[in-house]
CSV table of C-alpha atoms in Angstrom, one decimal:
chain,number,residue,atom,x,y,z
A,1,MET,CA,76.7,140.3,18.2
A,2,LYS,CA,75.5,136.8,17.9
A,3,PHE,CA,74.7,135.5,14.4
A,4,SER,CA,72.6,132.5,13.6
A,5,VAL,CA,73.6,130.7,10.3
A,6,LEU,CA,70.7,128.6,9.0
A,7,ARG,CA,71.4,125.1,7.7
A,8,PHE,CA,69.1,123.5,5.2
A,9,PRO,CA,69.8,120.1,3.6
A,10,GLY,CA,72.0,121.2,0.7
A,11,SER,CA,73.4,124.4,2.3
A,12,ASN,CA,77.1,124.6,1.5
A,13,CYS,CA,78.2,128.0,2.5
A,14,ASP,CA,77.1,127.7,6.1
A,15,GLN,CA,80.6,126.8,7.3
A,16,ASP,CA,82.2,129.6,5.3
A,17,CYS,CA,79.8,132.1,7.0
A,18,VAL,CA,80.4,130.8,10.5
A,19,HIS,CA,84.2,130.8,9.9
A,20,ALA,CA,84.2,134.3,8.5
A,21,LEU,CA,82.0,135.7,11.2
A,22,ASN,CA,83.8,134.1,14.1
A,23,ALA,CA,87.0,135.8,12.9
A,24,ILE,CA,85.5,139.3,13.0
A,25,PRO,CA,85.9,141.1,16.4
A,26,GLY,CA,82.5,141.7,18.0
A,27,ALA,CA,80.8,138.8,16.2
A,28,SER,CA,80.1,135.2,17.0
A,29,ALA,CA,78.1,132.7,14.9
A,30,GLU,CA,76.3,129.4,15.5
A,31,TYR,CA,74.5,127.0,13.2
A,32,VAL,CA,70.7,126.7,13.4
A,33,TRP,CA,69.1,123.6,11.9
A,34,HIS,CA,66.2,124.2,9.5
A,35,LYS,CA,63.9,122.1,11.7
A,36,ASP,CA,64.5,124.3,14.7
A,37,THR,CA,61.7,126.8,15.4
A,38,SER,CA,63.3,129.4,17.5
A,39,LEU,CA,65.9,132.2,17.0
A,40,ALA,CA,65.8,133.2,20.7
A,41,GLY,CA,69.1,134.7,21.8
A,42,PHE,CA,70.3,135.7,18.3
A,43,ASP,CA,70.9,139.2,17.1
A,44,ALA,CA,71.1,138.5,13.4
A,45,VAL,CA,70.2,135.8,10.9
A,46,VAL,CA,72.3,134.6,8.0
A,47,VAL,CA,70.5,132.6,5.3
A,48,PRO,CA,73.6,131.1,3.6
A,49,GLY,CA,74.3,129.9,0.0
A,50,GLY,CA,74.1,126.4,-1.4
A,51,PHE,CA,71.5,124.3,-3.0
A,52,SER,CA,68.8,123.8,-0.4
A,53,TYR,CA,66.7,120.8,-1.2
A,54,GLY,CA,68.8,120.3,-4.3
A,55,ASP,CA,67.3,123.4,-5.8
A,56,TYR,CA,64.4,121.1,-6.8
A,57,LEU,CA,61.2,122.8,-8.2
A,58,ARG,CA,62.8,126.3,-8.0
A,59,CYS,CA,65.8,127.6,-6.0
A,60,GLY,CA,64.6,128.2,-2.5
A,61,ALA,CA,61.0,127.1,-3.2
A,62,ILE,CA,61.0,124.2,-0.7
A,63,ALA,CA,63.3,125.8,1.9
A,64,ARG,CA,60.8,128.5,2.3
A,65,PHE,CA,58.5,126.1,4.0
A,66,SER,CA,61.1,124.8,6.5
A,67,PRO,CA,60.0,125.2,10.2
A,68,ILE,CA,62.7,127.8,10.9
A,69,MET,CA,61.4,130.1,8.3
A,70,LYS,CA,58.4,131.0,10.4
A,71,ALA,CA,60.8,132.2,13.1
A,72,VAL,CA,62.8,134.1,10.4
A,73,GLY,CA,59.6,135.9,9.3
A,74,GLU,CA,58.9,136.9,12.9
A,75,PHE,CA,62.5,138.0,13.5
A,76,ALA,CA,62.3,140.2,10.4
A,77,ALA,CA,58.9,141.6,11.4
A,78,GLY,CA,60.4,142.6,14.7
A,79,GLY,CA,63.1,144.6,12.9
A,80,GLY,CA,66.0,142.1,13.4
A,81,PRO,CA,68.7,142.1,10.7
A,82,VAL,CA,68.4,139.2,8.2
A,83,ILE,CA,70.9,138.7,5.3
A,84,GLY,CA,70.4,136.2,2.6
A,85,ILE,CA,73.4,135.3,0.4
A,86,CYS,CA,73.0,133.6,-3.0
A,87,ASN,CA,70.6,130.7,-2.3
A,88,GLY,CA,69.7,132.6,0.9
A,89,PHE,CA,68.7,135.6,-1.4
A,90,GLN,CA,66.6,133.2,-3.5
A,91,ILE,CA,64.9,131.8,-0.3
A,92,LEU,CA,64.1,135.3,1.0
A,93,CYS,CA,62.5,136.2,-2.4
A,94,GLU,CA,60.5,132.9,-2.5
A,95,CYS,CA,59.1,133.5,1.0
A,96,GLY,CA,58.2,137.1,0.2
A,97,LEU,CA,60.6,138.9,2.6
A,98,LEU,CA,62.1,140.5,-0.4
A,99,PRO,CA,60.4,141.4,-3.7
A,100,GLY,CA,61.2,139.8,-7.1
A,101,ALA,CA,62.8,136.5,-8.0
A,102,LEU,CA,66.1,135.0,-9.2
A,103,VAL,CA,65.9,133.2,-12.5
A,104,ARG,CA,68.3,131.3,-14.8
A,105,ASN,CA,71.3,133.4,-15.9
A,106,ARG,CA,70.9,135.1,-19.2
A,107,ASP,CA,73.5,132.9,-21.0
A,108,LEU,CA,72.6,129.7,-19.1
A,109,HIS,CA,76.1,129.4,-17.7
A,110,PHE,CA,77.0,128.9,-14.1
A,111,VAL,CA,79.2,131.9,-13.4
A,112,CYS,CA,81.9,131.6,-10.8
A,113,GLU,CA,84.2,134.7,-10.7
A,114,HIS,CA,85.1,137.8,-8.8
A,115,VAL,CA,82.9,140.8,-9.8
A,116,SER,CA,82.9,144.5,-9.2
A,117,LEU,CA,80.0,145.8,-7.2
A,118,ARG,CA,79.1,149.4,-6.7
A,119,VAL,CA,77.8,150.4,-3.3
A,120,GLU,CA,74.7,152.5,-4.1
A,121,ARG,CA,74.2,154.0,-0.6
A,122,ASP,CA,75.9,153.9,2.7
A,123,ASP,CA,73.1,154.8,5.0
A,124,SER,CA,71.9,151.2,5.2
A,125,GLN,CA,73.0,149.0,8.1
A,126,PHE,CA,74.4,146.5,5.6
A,127,THR,CA,76.6,149.0,3.6
A,128,ARG,CA,77.4,151.6,6.2
A,129,ALA,CA,80.9,150.3,6.7
A,130,ALA,CA,81.6,151.1,3.0
A,131,ALA,CA,81.2,154.4,1.2
A,132,ALA,CA,78.6,155.2,-1.4
A,133,GLY,CA,80.1,154.7,-4.8
A,134,GLN,CA,82.8,152.4,-3.5
A,135,ILE,CA,83.6,149.4,-5.6
A,136,LEU,CA,83.7,146.1,-3.8
A,137,ASN,CA,85.5,143.0,-5.2
A,138,ILE,CA,83.5,140.0,-4.2
A,139,PRO,CA,82.9,136.6,-5.9
A,140,ILE,CA,79.7,135.3,-7.3
A,141,ALA,CA,78.9,131.6,-8.0
A,142,HIS,CA,75.5,130.8,-9.3
A,143,GLY,CA,73.4,129.5,-12.2
A,144,GLU,CA,70.2,131.3,-11.2
A,145,GLY,CA,71.2,134.7,-10.2
A,146,CYS,CA,69.4,136.8,-12.7
A,147,TYR,CA,67.3,139.2,-10.7
A,148,PHE,CA,63.8,139.7,-12.1
A,149,ALA,CA,61.0,142.0,-10.9
A,150,ASP,CA,58.3,143.7,-13.0
A,151,GLU,CA,58.6,147.4,-13.9
A,152,ALA,CA,56.4,148.6,-11.1
A,153,THR,CA,58.5,146.7,-8.5
A,154,LEU,CA,61.7,148.0,-10.0
A,155,ASP,CA,60.4,151.6,-9.9
A,156,ARG,CA,59.5,151.1,-6.2
A,157,LEU,CA,62.9,149.6,-5.4
A,158,ARG,CA,64.6,152.6,-7.0
A,159,ALA,CA,62.3,155.2,-5.5
A,160,ASN,CA,62.8,153.8,-2.0
A,161,GLY,CA,66.5,153.4,-2.4
A,162,GLN,CA,66.3,149.7,-1.8
A,163,VAL,CA,69.0,148.7,-4.3
A,164,LEU,CA,72.2,148.5,-2.3
A,165,LEU,CA,74.6,146.8,-4.8
A,166,ARG,CA,74.9,146.9,-8.6
A,167,TYR,CA,77.2,144.9,-10.8
A,168,CYS,CA,79.6,147.3,-12.5
A,169,ASP,CA,82.9,147.4,-14.3
A,170,PRO,CA,86.1,148.2,-12.3
A,171,SER,CA,85.6,151.9,-12.9
A,172,GLY,CA,82.1,151.8,-11.4
A,173,GLN,CA,80.0,151.9,-14.6
A,174,ALA,CA,77.0,149.6,-14.4
A,175,SER,CA,76.6,148.4,-18.0
A,176,ASP,CA,75.3,145.4,-19.9
A,177,ALA,CA,78.9,144.2,-20.3
A,178,SER,CA,79.5,144.3,-16.6
A,179,ASN,CA,76.2,142.4,-15.9
A,180,PRO,CA,77.3,138.8,-15.3
A,181,ASN,CA,73.8,137.2,-15.3
A,182,GLY,CA,71.3,139.5,-17.0
A,183,SER,CA,69.8,140.9,-13.8
A,184,ARG,CA,67.3,143.8,-14.3
A,185,ASP,CA,69.0,147.1,-13.8
A,186,ASN,CA,72.3,145.4,-12.9
A,187,ILE,CA,70.9,144.6,-9.4
A,188,ALA,CA,73.2,142.5,-7.2
A,189,GLY,CA,71.6,143.2,-3.9
A,190,ILE,CA,68.4,144.7,-2.5
A,191,ARG,CA,67.0,145.4,0.9
A,192,ASN,CA,63.3,145.4,2.0
A,193,GLU,CA,61.4,148.6,2.5
A,194,ALA,CA,61.9,148.6,6.3
A,195,GLY,CA,65.7,148.2,5.7
A,196,ASN,CA,66.4,145.2,7.9
A,197,VAL,CA,66.3,142.4,5.3
A,198,PHE,CA,69.1,142.3,2.7
A,199,GLY,CA,69.6,139.8,-0.1
A,200,LEU,CA,72.6,139.6,-2.4
A,201,MET,CA,73.9,137.1,-5.0
A,202,PRO,CA,77.6,137.8,-4.3
A,203,HIS,CA,79.3,135.9,-1.4
A,204,PRO,CA,80.8,138.4,1.1
A,205,GLU,CA,81.9,135.4,3.3
A,206,ARG,CA,84.3,134.3,0.5
A,207,ALA,CA,86.0,137.7,0.6
A,208,CYS,CA,86.9,138.0,4.3
A,209,ASP,CA,90.5,136.8,4.2
A,210,PRO,CA,93.5,138.1,2.2
A,211,LEU,CA,94.3,134.4,1.3
A,212,LEU,CA,91.1,134.3,-0.7
A,213,GLY,CA,92.1,137.4,-2.8
A,214,SER,CA,89.8,140.0,-1.3
A,215,THR,CA,88.6,141.3,2.1
A,216,ASP,CA,85.9,143.5,0.7
A,217,GLY,CA,83.2,141.2,2.0
A,218,LEU,CA,84.1,142.2,5.6
A,219,ALA,CA,82.4,145.6,5.1
A,220,ILE,CA,79.0,143.9,4.8
A,221,PHE,CA,79.3,142.0,8.0
A,222,GLN,CA,80.9,144.9,9.8
A,223,GLY,CA,78.0,147.1,8.8
A,224,ILE,CA,75.6,144.7,10.5
A,225,ILE,CA,77.8,144.4,13.6
A,226,GLY,CA,77.8,148.2,13.9
A,227,ASN,CA,74.2,148.1,15.1
B,1,MET,CA,42.3,110.9,-10.1
B,2,LYS,CA,45.3,112.6,-11.6
B,3,ALA,CA,46.1,116.3,-11.9
B,4,LEU,CA,48.4,117.9,-14.4
B,5,VAL,CA,49.8,121.2,-13.4
B,6,THR,CA,51.5,123.2,-16.1
B,7,VAL,CA,53.9,125.9,-15.0
B,8,MET,CA,55.1,128.4,-17.6
B,9,PRO,CA,57.4,131.4,-17.4
B,10,LYS,CA,55.5,134.7,-17.7
B,11,PRO,CA,55.8,136.3,-21.1
B,12,SER,CA,57.8,139.2,-19.6
B,13,VAL,CA,60.4,136.9,-18.0
B,14,LEU,CA,63.5,136.1,-20.0
B,15,ASP,CA,63.6,132.4,-20.9
B,16,PRO,CA,67.1,131.6,-22.0
B,17,GLN,CA,66.4,127.9,-22.1
B,18,GLY,CA,63.6,128.5,-24.7
B,19,ALA,CA,65.9,130.8,-26.7
B,20,ALA,CA,68.7,128.2,-26.7
B,21,ALA,CA,66.3,125.4,-27.8
B,22,ALA,CA,64.9,127.7,-30.6
B,23,GLU,CA,68.4,128.4,-31.8
B,24,ALA,CA,69.2,124.7,-31.9
B,25,MET,CA,66.0,124.1,-33.9
B,26,ARG,CA,67.2,126.7,-36.4
B,27,HIS,CA,70.5,124.9,-36.6
B,28,LEU,CA,68.7,121.7,-37.4
B,29,GLY,CA,67.1,123.3,-40.4
B,30,MET,CA,63.8,124.6,-39.0
B,31,GLU,CA,64.7,128.3,-39.9
B,32,ASN,CA,61.1,129.5,-39.5
B,33,VAL,CA,60.8,128.5,-35.8
B,34,GLY,CA,59.3,131.3,-33.7
B,35,ARG,CA,59.5,131.9,-29.9
B,36,VAL,CA,60.1,128.8,-27.8
B,37,ARG,CA,59.2,128.8,-24.1
B,38,ILE,CA,60.1,126.0,-21.7
B,39,GLY,CA,58.1,125.3,-18.6
B,40,LYS,CA,57.2,122.3,-16.4
B,41,LEU,CA,54.5,119.7,-16.4
B,42,ILE,CA,53.8,118.3,-13.0
B,43,GLU,CA,51.8,115.0,-12.8
B,44,ILE,CA,50.1,114.4,-9.4
B,45,GLU,CA,48.2,111.3,-8.3
B,46,LEU,CA,45.4,111.9,-5.9
B,47,PRO,CA,42.5,109.9,-4.4
B,48,ASP,CA,39.2,110.5,-6.2
B,49,GLY,CA,37.4,113.5,-4.8
B,50,ALA,CA,40.5,115.2,-3.5
B,51,ASP,CA,40.3,118.9,-2.6
B,52,GLU,CA,40.7,120.8,-5.9
B,53,ALA,CA,40.6,124.2,-4.3
B,54,ARG,CA,43.5,123.2,-2.0
B,55,LEU,CA,45.4,121.8,-5.0
B,56,ASN,CA,45.0,125.2,-6.7
B,57,GLU,CA,46.4,127.0,-3.6
B,58,ILE,CA,49.4,124.7,-3.5
B,59,SER,CA,50.0,125.1,-7.2
B,60,ARG,CA,50.1,128.9,-6.6
B,61,ASP,CA,52.1,128.8,-3.3
B,62,LEU,CA,54.6,126.0,-3.9
B,63,LEU,CA,54.5,124.6,-7.4
B,64,SER,CA,54.8,128.0,-9.1
B,65,ASN,CA,56.1,131.4,-8.2
B,66,PRO,CA,53.6,134.1,-9.2
B,67,VAL,CA,56.4,136.7,-9.7
B,68,ILE,CA,57.8,134.8,-12.6
B,69,GLU,CA,55.4,132.0,-13.6
B,70,ASP,CA,51.8,131.3,-14.6
B,71,PHE,CA,50.2,127.9,-13.8
B,72,GLU,CA,47.2,125.9,-14.9
B,73,VAL,CA,45.6,122.9,-13.2
B,74,LYS,CA,43.9,120.2,-15.2
B,75,ILE,CA,42.2,117.2,-13.7
B,76,VAL,CA,42.5,114.1,-15.8
B,77,ASN,CA,41.2,110.5,-15.2
B,78,ARG,CA,38.5,111.7,-12.9
């Protein structure tokens, strides 16, 4: 499976994503510049983390209008898998491929730590390599990762089973104390209604090598590759 | 002409910056301070007669995010 990893000015997790993906059997990854207009030949899209356009205005607000995003919209509309990680999640929300928005963390701090994530369902292409209820240990690193959506949107997300990952404690309880940024309903990752677009604040690409302290991130990419 | 676009977090959105500023004001002796909200003021220079309807669209689509923010466009120095 051939992944495209988008590069915006200010992306800084693009190399980590390409490195992690190229080490997984069955996957290969290539960079795609944000001024490119085609995703022809690719089977999946990764919108990586970083600070696209310096996070000016709002995180992801300017990247949303980059030429490549039109192709991403068409790719997603055609059912192709798209995963947005951290800043990539923010971009996917800004461009409307995912509902809601990411705002400043509850306590204003930039949080950089390993967190526990509960896999809410394993019938999604992004989580099928894990088990429902499994706890993944994956790092987060963000200042604006507080997931916000109005009550009606949250109800819809829950009713459609679109919440794939929640922040939890090591025993799997999703509580206020285990919520690192104030996200509504402890939401760490959601998918769109069609199920082919996934956004998450944690960085699975930083948890793909035992040297980095966890390999739990592999499950996310392996899920996509299992297509 | 000049346009001033005010962008404010919606009342339902947590504004930790505003809360932190309110707390600091209380520490400075203004104990009776109420809710503080922090937004953005965007100053835009435009040629006279510029398309105000388009400016409104861009304020909605780029300068603000309707999920979390409200905006208001004011034309000054017409």
